[in-house]
Coordinates of C-alpha atoms in Angstrom, one line a residue:
M12 CA 11.3 74.4 7.3
K13 CA 10.5 74.2 10.9
S14 CA 8.3 72.1 13.0
Q15 CA 6.5 71.7 16.2
P16 CA 6.4 68.9 18.7
P17 CA 4.4 65.8 17.8
T18 CA 2.1 65.4 20.8
P19 CA -0.3 67.6 22.7
G20 CA 1.3 66.9 26.0
S21 CA 4.7 67.9 24.7
A22 CA 3.9 70.9 22.7
A23 CA 6.1 74.0 23.0
G24 CA 5.8 77.5 21.9
P25 CA 8.1 79.4 19.6
Q26 CA 10.8 76.8 20.0
E27 CA 10.4 75.2 16.6
Y28 CA 12.9 72.8 15.3
T29 CA 14.5 72.8 11.9
L30 CA 13.8 70.2 9.2
T31 CA 16.0 71.6 6.5
S32 CA 18.3 73.4 8.9
T33 CA 17.9 77.2 9.2
A34 CA 14.8 79.3 8.6
T35 CA 14.7 82.5 6.8
A36 CA 17.7 84.8 7.4
Q37 CA 17.5 87.4 10.0
G38 CA 19.8 90.0 8.6
S39 CA 20.2 93.5 9.9
E40 CA 17.5 94.8 7.6
G41 CA 15.1 92.1 8.7
R42 CA 15.7 92.6 12.4
K43 CA 14.7 96.2 12.1
A44 CA 11.6 95.5 10.2
Q45 CA 8.4 96.9 11.6
P46 CA 5.2 95.9 9.7
D47 CA 2.9 98.7 8.6
H48 CA -0.1 96.8 9.8
L49 CA 0.7 94.5 12.7
G50 CA -2.9 93.5 13.1
H51 CA -2.8 92.0 9.6
V52 CA 0.3 90.0 10.4
I53 CA -1.4 88.8 13.6
F54 CA -4.4 87.7 11.5
I55 CA -2.1 85.8 9.1
T56 CA -0.3 84.1 12.1
A57 CA -3.6 83.2 13.8
A58 CA -5.0 81.7 10.6
A59 CA -1.9 79.5 10.2
A60 CA -2.1 78.6 13.9
M61 CA -5.6 77.1 13.3
G62 CA -3.6 74.0 12.3
G63 CA -2.2 74.0 15.8
F64 CA -5.7 74.3 17.3
L65 CA -6.8 71.2 15.3
F66 CA -3.6 69.4 16.2
G67 CA -4.5 69.8 19.9
Y68 CA -8.2 69.3 19.4
D69 CA -8.0 66.1 17.4
S70 CA -5.3 64.6 19.6
S71 CA -7.3 65.1 22.7
V72 CA -11.0 64.8 21.7
I73 CA -10.7 61.0 21.7
N74 CA -10.5 61.2 25.5
G75 CA -14.3 61.7 25.5
A76 CA -15.1 58.8 23.2
V77 CA -13.0 55.9 24.8
E78 CA -15.8 54.3 26.8
G79 CA -18.4 54.9 24.1
I80 CA -16.2 53.0 21.6
R81 CA -15.6 50.2 24.0
G82 CA -19.3 49.8 24.6
K83 CA -20.3 50.2 20.9
Y84 CA -18.0 47.6 19.6
D85 CA -17.7 45.4 22.7
I86 CA -13.9 45.3 22.7
G87 CA -11.3 44.7 25.3
S88 CA -8.6 47.0 26.6
A89 CA -5.9 45.8 24.2
A90 CA -8.0 46.4 21.0
L91 CA -9.3 49.7 22.4
A92 CA -5.8 50.9 23.0
Q93 CA -4.8 50.2 19.4
V94 CA -7.8 52.2 18.1
I95 CA -6.7 55.1 20.3
A96 CA -3.0 54.8 19.5
I97 CA -3.3 54.1 15.8
A98 CA -3.6 57.8 15.0
L99 CA 0.0 58.2 16.0
I100 CA 1.0 56.1 13.0
G101 CA -0.7 58.7 10.9
C102 CA 1.0 61.5 12.8
A103 CA 4.4 60.0 12.0
I104 CA 3.5 59.7 8.3
G105 CA 2.1 63.3 8.1
A106 CA 5.1 64.8 9.9
A107 CA 7.6 62.8 7.7
T108 CA 6.0 63.9 4.5
A109 CA 4.8 67.5 5.2
G110 CA 8.2 69.1 4.9
R111 CA 9.2 67.8 1.5
L112 CA 5.6 68.3 0.2
A113 CA 5.6 71.9 1.3
D114 CA 8.9 72.5 -0.5
R115 CA 7.4 71.2 -3.7
I116 CA 3.8 72.6 -3.7
G117 CA 4.0 75.3 -1.1
R118 CA 3.0 75.9 2.5
I119 CA -0.6 77.0 1.8
R120 CA -1.4 73.9 -0.3
V121 CA -0.2 71.7 2.5
M122 CA -2.4 73.6 5.0
Q123 CA -5.3 73.0 2.6
I124 CA -4.5 69.3 2.3
S125 CA -4.3 69.1 6.1
A126 CA -7.7 70.9 6.5
T127 CA -9.3 68.5 4.0
L128 CA -8.0 65.4 5.9
F129 CA -9.2 66.8 9.2
T130 CA -12.6 67.4 7.7
I131 CA -12.9 63.9 6.2
S132 CA -11.6 62.3 9.4
A133 CA -14.2 64.2 11.5
V134 CA -17.1 63.1 9.3
G135 CA -15.8 59.5 9.0
S136 CA -15.2 59.2 12.7
A137 CA -18.6 60.5 13.5
L138 CA -20.3 58.0 11.2
P139 CA -18.2 54.8 11.2
F140 CA -19.6 51.6 9.8
A141 CA -17.4 49.3 11.9
L142 CA -14.3 49.4 14.2
W143 CA -11.9 49.0 11.2
D144 CA -13.1 52.1 9.4
L145 CA -13.1 54.1 12.6
A146 CA -9.4 53.1 12.9
F147 CA -8.9 54.2 9.3
W148 CA -10.4 57.6 10.0
R149 CA -8.2 57.9 13.1
V150 CA -5.1 57.3 10.9
L151 CA -6.3 59.9 8.4
G152 CA -6.8 62.4 11.2
G153 CA -3.3 61.5 12.5
I154 CA -1.8 62.3 9.1
A155 CA -3.5 65.7 9.3
I156 CA -2.1 66.2 12.8
G157 CA 1.4 65.4 11.6
M158 CA 1.1 67.8 8.7
A159 CA -0.2 70.6 11.0
S160 CA 2.6 70.0 13.5
V161 CA 5.1 70.8 10.8
I162 CA 3.5 73.4 8.5
G163 CA 2.1 75.7 11.1
P164 CA 5.3 76.8 12.9
A165 CA 7.3 76.6 9.6
Y166 CA 4.9 79.1 7.9
I167 CA 4.7 81.4 10.9
A168 CA 8.5 81.6 11.2
E169 CA 8.8 82.4 7.5
V170 CA 6.2 85.2 7.3
S171 CA 6.8 86.8 10.7
P172 CA 8.9 90.0 10.9
P173 CA 12.1 88.9 12.7
A174 CA 11.5 91.4 15.5
Y175 CA 8.2 89.7 16.3
R176 CA 9.1 86.1 15.4
G177 CA 9.3 84.7 18.9
R178 CA 6.0 86.2 20.1
L179 CA 4.2 85.3 16.9
G180 CA 5.7 81.8 17.0
S181 CA 4.0 81.3 20.4
F182 CA 0.6 81.4 18.6
Q183 CA 1.1 77.8 17.5
Q184 CA 1.6 76.5 21.0
A185 CA -1.2 78.7 22.4
A186 CA -3.5 77.2 19.7
I187 CA -2.5 73.7 20.6
V188 CA -3.2 74.0 24.3
V189 CA -6.4 75.9 23.6
G190 CA -7.5 73.2 21.2
I191 CA -6.9 70.6 23.9
A192 CA -9.0 72.6 26.4
I193 CA -11.8 73.3 23.9
S194 CA -12.0 69.6 23.0
Q195 CA -12.6 68.7 26.6
L196 CA -15.1 71.5 27.0
V197 CA -17.0 70.2 23.9
N198 CA -16.9 66.7 25.2
W199 CA -18.3 67.8 28.6
G200 CA -21.1 69.8 26.9
V201 CA -22.1 66.9 24.6
L202 CA -22.1 64.5 27.5
N203 CA -24.4 66.7 29.4
L204 CA -26.8 66.8 26.4
A205 CA -26.7 63.0 26.5
D206 CA -27.5 62.9 30.3
G207 CA -24.1 61.7 31.1
D208 CA -24.1 58.7 28.8
Q209 CA -21.4 58.5 26.1
R210 CA -23.7 56.2 24.2
G211 CA -26.8 58.4 24.7
H212 CA -28.2 59.9 21.5
V213 CA -27.8 63.5 20.5
M214 CA -28.8 64.8 17.1
G215 CA -29.5 61.3 15.9
I216 CA -26.1 59.8 16.7
E217 CA -24.4 58.6 19.9
A218 CA -22.7 61.2 22.1
W219 CA -19.2 59.9 21.5
Q220 CA -19.8 60.1 17.7
L221 CA -20.9 63.7 18.0
M222 CA -17.8 64.5 20.0
L223 CA -15.6 63.3 17.2
G224 CA -17.7 64.9 14.5
V225 CA -17.7 68.5 16.0
M226 CA -14.2 68.9 14.7
V227 CA -15.6 69.4 11.2
V228 CA -16.3 73.0 12.2
P229 CA -12.8 74.2 13.0
A230 CA -11.5 72.0 10.1
V231 CA -13.6 73.8 7.5
L232 CA -12.7 77.2 9.1
Y233 CA -9.0 76.3 8.8
G234 CA -9.4 75.5 5.1
L235 CA -11.3 78.7 4.4
L236 CA -8.7 80.8 6.2
S237 CA -5.9 79.2 4.2
F238 CA -7.3 80.9 1.1
A239 CA -7.1 84.3 2.9
I240 CA -3.4 84.3 3.7
P241 CA -0.3 84.7 1.4
E242 CA 2.2 82.1 0.5
S243 CA 5.5 82.0 2.3
P244 CA 8.1 84.4 0.7
R245 CA 10.7 81.7 1.2
F246 CA 8.8 79.2 -0.9
L247 CA 8.0 81.9 -3.5
I248 CA 11.7 82.7 -3.8
S249 CA 12.6 79.0 -4.1
V250 CA 10.3 78.6 -7.1
G251 CA 11.5 81.9 -8.8
K252 CA 8.5 84.1 -7.9
V253 CA 10.6 86.9 -6.6
D254 CA 8.1 89.7 -7.3
K255 CA 5.4 87.9 -5.4
A256 CA 7.8 87.3 -2.5
K257 CA 8.7 91.0 -2.4
A258 CA 5.0 91.8 -2.2
V259 CA 4.5 89.5 0.7
L260 CA 7.7 90.8 2.5
A261 CA 6.4 94.4 2.0
D262 CA 3.1 93.3 3.5
V263 CA 4.4 91.6 6.6
E264 CA 7.7 93.5 7.2
G265 CA 6.7 97.0 6.1
H266 CA 7.3 99.0 2.9
G267 CA 10.3 100.7 4.3
V268 CA 12.4 97.6 4.1
D269 CA 15.0 97.2 1.4
L270 CA 13.2 94.3 -0.4
D271 CA 16.1 93.5 -2.7
K272 CA 18.4 93.1 0.3
R273 CA 15.8 90.9 2.2
V274 CA 15.5 88.7 -0.9
A275 CA 19.3 88.4 -1.1
E276 CA 19.4 87.5 2.6
I277 CA 16.9 84.7 2.2
E278 CA 18.6 83.4 -0.9
D279 CA 22.0 83.3 0.9
A280 CA 20.4 81.5 3.8
M281 CA 18.9 78.9 1.5
H282 CA 22.1 78.3 -0.3
S283 CA 24.2 77.9 2.8
E284 CA 21.9 75.5 4.6
E285 CA 23.4 72.3 5.9
K286 CA 21.9 69.2 4.2
S287 CA 22.5 66.7 7.0
T288 CA 21.8 63.0 6.5
F289 CA 21.3 60.0 8.7
K290 CA 24.9 58.9 8.1
D291 CA 26.1 62.1 9.7
L292 CA 24.7 60.9 13.0
L293 CA 26.6 57.6 13.2
G294 CA 29.8 57.3 15.2
G295 CA 31.4 55.0 17.8
K296 CA 30.4 51.7 19.3
A297 CA 27.1 53.1 20.5
G298 CA 25.8 53.6 16.9
F299 CA 24.8 57.2 17.2
L300 CA 26.9 60.1 18.3
P301 CA 26.6 60.8 22.0
I302 CA 24.7 64.1 21.5
V303 CA 22.1 62.2 19.4
W304 CA 21.6 59.8 22.2
V305 CA 21.0 62.7 24.6
G306 CA 18.4 64.1 22.2
I307 CA 16.7 60.6 22.0
G308 CA 16.8 60.4 25.8
L309 CA 15.1 63.7 26.3
S310 CA 12.4 62.8 23.8
V311 CA 11.8 59.4 25.4
F312 CA 11.8 60.6 29.0
Q313 CA 9.3 63.3 28.0
Q314 CA 6.8 60.6 27.1
L315 CA 7.6 57.8 29.6
V316 CA 6.3 59.9 32.5
G317 CA 2.9 59.2 31.1
I318 CA 1.8 62.7 30.2
N319 CA -0.5 61.7 27.3
V320 CA -2.5 59.4 29.6
A321 CA -3.8 62.7 31.0
F322 CA -5.0 63.8 27.6
Y323 CA -6.1 60.5 26.0
Y324 CA -7.5 58.6 29.0
S325 CA -8.3 61.0 31.9
A326 CA -12.1 60.8 31.6
T327 CA -11.9 57.0 31.6
L328 CA -9.4 57.0 34.4
W329 CA -11.6 59.1 36.7
Q330 CA -14.7 57.0 35.9
S331 CA -12.7 53.9 36.7
V332 CA -12.2 55.1 40.2
G333 CA -15.8 55.9 40.8
I334 CA -16.2 59.5 39.7
D335 CA -19.4 60.5 37.9
P336 CA -19.0 60.7 34.1
S337 CA -20.0 64.3 33.8
D338 CA -17.6 65.3 36.6
S339 CA -14.8 63.2 35.0
F340 CA -15.2 65.2 31.8
L341 CA -15.1 68.5 33.8
Y342 CA -11.8 67.4 35.5
S343 CA -10.4 66.7 32.0
F344 CA -11.2 70.2 31.0
T345 CA -9.7 71.7 34.2
T346 CA -6.5 69.7 33.5
S347 CA -6.3 71.3 30.1
I348 CA -6.6 74.7 31.6
I349 CA -3.7 73.8 34.0
N350 CA -1.8 72.8 30.9
I351 CA -2.2 76.2 29.4
V352 CA -1.2 77.9 32.7
G353 CA 2.0 75.8 33.0
T354 CA 2.9 76.4 29.3
V355 CA 2.7 80.2 29.9
I356 CA 4.9 79.9 33.0
A357 CA 7.5 78.0 31.0
M358 CA 7.5 80.5 28.1
I359 CA 8.1 83.3 30.7
F360 CA 10.9 81.6 32.6
V361 CA 12.7 79.4 30.0
D362 CA 15.0 82.2 28.9
R363 CA 15.3 83.7 32.4
V364 CA 16.3 80.8 34.6
G365 CA 17.5 78.4 32.0
R366 CA 16.5 75.1 30.5
K367 CA 18.1 72.6 33.0
P368 CA 16.7 74.2 36.2
L369 CA 13.2 74.1 34.8
A370 CA 13.7 70.5 33.7
I371 CA 14.9 69.4 37.1
V372 CA 12.2 71.3 39.0
G373 CA 9.6 69.8 36.7
S374 CA 11.0 66.2 37.1
A375 CA 11.0 66.5 40.9
G376 CA 7.4 67.9 40.9
M377 CA 6.2 65.2 38.5
A378 CA 7.8 62.4 40.5
V379 CA 6.1 63.6 43.7
S380 CA 2.8 64.0 42.0
L381 CA 2.9 60.6 40.3
A382 CA 3.9 59.0 43.6
L383 CA 0.9 60.6 45.3
E384 CA -1.4 59.3 42.5
A385 CA 0.1 55.8 42.9
W386 CA -0.5 55.9 46.6
A387 CA -4.1 57.2 46.1
F388 CA -5.0 54.5 43.6
S389 CA -3.6 51.8 45.8
A390 CA -6.6 52.3 48.0
Q391 CA -9.0 51.5 45.2
A392 CA -11.9 49.4 46.6
G393 CA -13.4 46.3 45.1
D394 CA -16.0 48.3 43.2
G395 CA -13.3 50.5 41.8
S396 CA -14.0 53.6 43.9
L397 CA -11.6 55.5 46.0
P398 CA -12.1 56.7 49.6
T399 CA -12.8 60.4 49.9
A400 CA -9.3 61.4 51.1
Q401 CA -7.5 59.3 48.4
G402 CA -9.8 60.6 45.7
T403 CA -9.0 64.2 46.7
V404 CA -5.3 63.5 46.7
A405 CA -5.6 61.8 43.3
L406 CA -7.3 64.7 41.7
V407 CA -5.0 67.3 43.2
A408 CA -1.9 65.3 42.3
A409 CA -3.1 64.7 38.7
H410 CA -3.5 68.5 38.2
A411 CA -0.1 69.1 39.8
F412 CA 1.5 66.5 37.5
V413 CA 0.2 68.3 34.4
L414 CA 1.3 71.7 35.8
F415 CA 4.9 70.5 36.5
F416 CA 5.1 68.9 33.1
A417 CA 3.8 71.9 31.2
L418 CA 6.1 74.4 33.0
S419 CA 9.1 72.2 32.3
W420 CA 9.5 69.2 30.0
G421 CA 6.5 70.2 27.8
V422 CA 8.5 73.2 26.6
V423 CA 12.1 72.6 27.6
V424 CA 12.6 69.5 25.6
W425 CA 11.7 71.3 22.4
V426 CA 14.0 74.2 23.3
F427 CA 16.8 71.8 23.9
L428 CA 16.2 69.9 20.7
G429 CA 16.1 73.1 18.7
E430 CA 19.4 74.3 20.2
M431 CA 21.7 71.4 21.3
F432 CA 22.8 69.9 18.0
P433 CA 25.7 71.2 15.9
N434 CA 24.5 72.9 12.7
R435 CA 25.9 70.1 10.5
I436 CA 23.6 67.4 11.9
R437 CA 20.7 69.5 13.3
A438 CA 18.1 68.5 10.8
A439 CA 18.8 64.8 10.8
A440 CA 19.3 64.6 14.6
L441 CA 16.0 66.3 15.1
G442 CA 14.3 63.9 12.8
V443 CA 15.6 60.9 14.8
A444 CA 14.7 62.5 18.2
A445 CA 11.2 63.3 16.9
S446 CA 10.8 59.7 15.7
A447 CA 11.8 58.4 19.1
Q448 CA 9.2 60.6 20.7
W449 CA 6.4 59.2 18.4
I450 CA 7.5 55.7 19.3
A451 CA 7.5 56.4 23.0
N452 CA 4.2 58.2 22.7
W453 CA 2.7 55.1 21.0
A454 CA 4.1 52.7 23.6
I455 CA 2.5 54.7 26.5
T456 CA -0.8 55.2 24.7
A457 CA -1.1 51.6 23.6
S458 CA -0.1 50.1 26.9
F459 CA -2.0 52.1 29.4
P460 CA -5.4 50.4 29.3
S461 CA -3.9 47.0 29.8
L462 CA -1.5 48.2 32.5
S463 CA -4.3 50.0 34.4
E464 CA -6.3 46.7 34.3
W465 CA -3.3 44.9 35.7
N466 CA -2.6 47.4 38.5
L467 CA -3.4 51.1 38.2
S468 CA -1.3 52.0 41.2
G469 CA 1.7 50.1 39.8
T470 CA 1.3 51.8 36.5
Y471 CA 1.7 55.2 38.1
V472 CA 4.7 53.8 40.1
I473 CA 6.4 53.1 36.7
Y474 CA 5.7 56.6 35.5
A475 CA 7.1 58.0 38.8
V476 CA 10.3 56.0 38.4
F477 CA 10.9 57.4 35.0
A478 CA 10.3 60.9 36.4
V479 CA 12.9 60.3 39.0
L480 CA 15.4 58.8 36.5
S481 CA 15.1 61.8 34.3
I482 CA 16.8 64.0 37.0
P483 CA 20.3 62.3 37.0
F484 CA 20.0 62.0 33.2
V485 CA 19.6 65.8 32.9
L486 CA 22.2 66.5 35.5
K487 CA 24.9 64.3 33.9
Y488 CA 24.2 64.3 30.2
V489 CA 22.4 67.5 29.2
K490 CA 24.3 70.7 28.8
E491 CA 22.6 74.1 29.3
T492 CA 22.0 76.0 26.1
K493 CA 20.7 79.2 27.5
G494 CA 22.4 82.3 26.0
K495 CA 24.5 80.3 23.5
A496 CA 24.6 80.8 19.8
L497 CA 23.6 77.8 17.6
E498 CA 27.1 78.0 16.1
E499 CA 28.6 77.2 19.6
M500 CA 26.9 73.8 19.8
G501 CA 29.1 70.9 19.2

């Protein structure tokens, strides 16, 4: 199976990574396949990508509820950070279990489980009894996110005609970044209905509760759509339902395809897959093989620049420096649009200019942007506000930071991780790299409220330092993978 990155800020397009090594075979017959009804294939892909939409939406919607939760339960920054970050524990659980579960009960069933968890989480988060059960619903939503991050790209890769796989695979990333943007738009709309007060009442509940509850709509839609799409032919073949697999292959690849040959190609690929284990990654005094440490480094640097602060805390951040709540939510939405633009730029250029040049340009741009933010926040007055000039610089730099991240590390890291490891260790190495990213994501998410109270400018200096350090790391340790076959990696 294949998977997608585990955080909204780091999401990439068709650059999925393998969990059980290779995906469906792309034999000569498959590469020539042209579906009879491309629109139907696009519908199937879009339906599966709804999991990506919910991935982005649920990850980012908490941004609008931070101050409401703080006020409702009268908690400090440390406790608040844990409520925000605790969903990442669920994400790790969901991502770790989805692959094996999908191999046992099928891709569609895992989508339906994920949709159910999203729905329950949305309702529970909107109507919590206390802080502890809000945290529980956040964990449940995190499990759904983790599952969606795995099953969406895996299913899309397995049902897409090989000739269209890259373009259809990009639906997952597009859905993630659109989900992030829509969550911010919804938050802004709800806040306006509540006259700018996160604790103002709308439809009988507080505004922040409605923000979290709105997710029930796309969650139910995702569940309904999962009943309208076919099971993956790869899974059907694995459980002996070859005739059903042929029917699906004929539907998505065209009736002119030699179905017996395509089934044979898929079976051959499944039989020849590498079953890498954790032990395969060990070697030398450093514990892991050098290439594994490079993968871990890429994952960690991607998070330590503070990208998810922009998606989890931006509304709170802007309010803390004196910006009106309604405007702060609007800026969070515009940041999400910039994220979409940057992602599109990366998808256009990653195969043209290469992975390393994009990463270096992105690191340099992020370092400058974060340094400008640190300078701007250093002028914070006693009442928390910023002078007009510094406030303008902070806003522009924040948007520039997201743009440089999205057009580089947001996509490039997942391209690298999908390509850089030798076949024999790819699955296990990717699992370790993804785990490192979850941990780094949690560290940044959980620490930001306390760090920002300590010194907001200093916090951004720390993020800027990591952006600078990522440049020599890429130059010295990361090898370009553009134009190389996976079999060449070693």
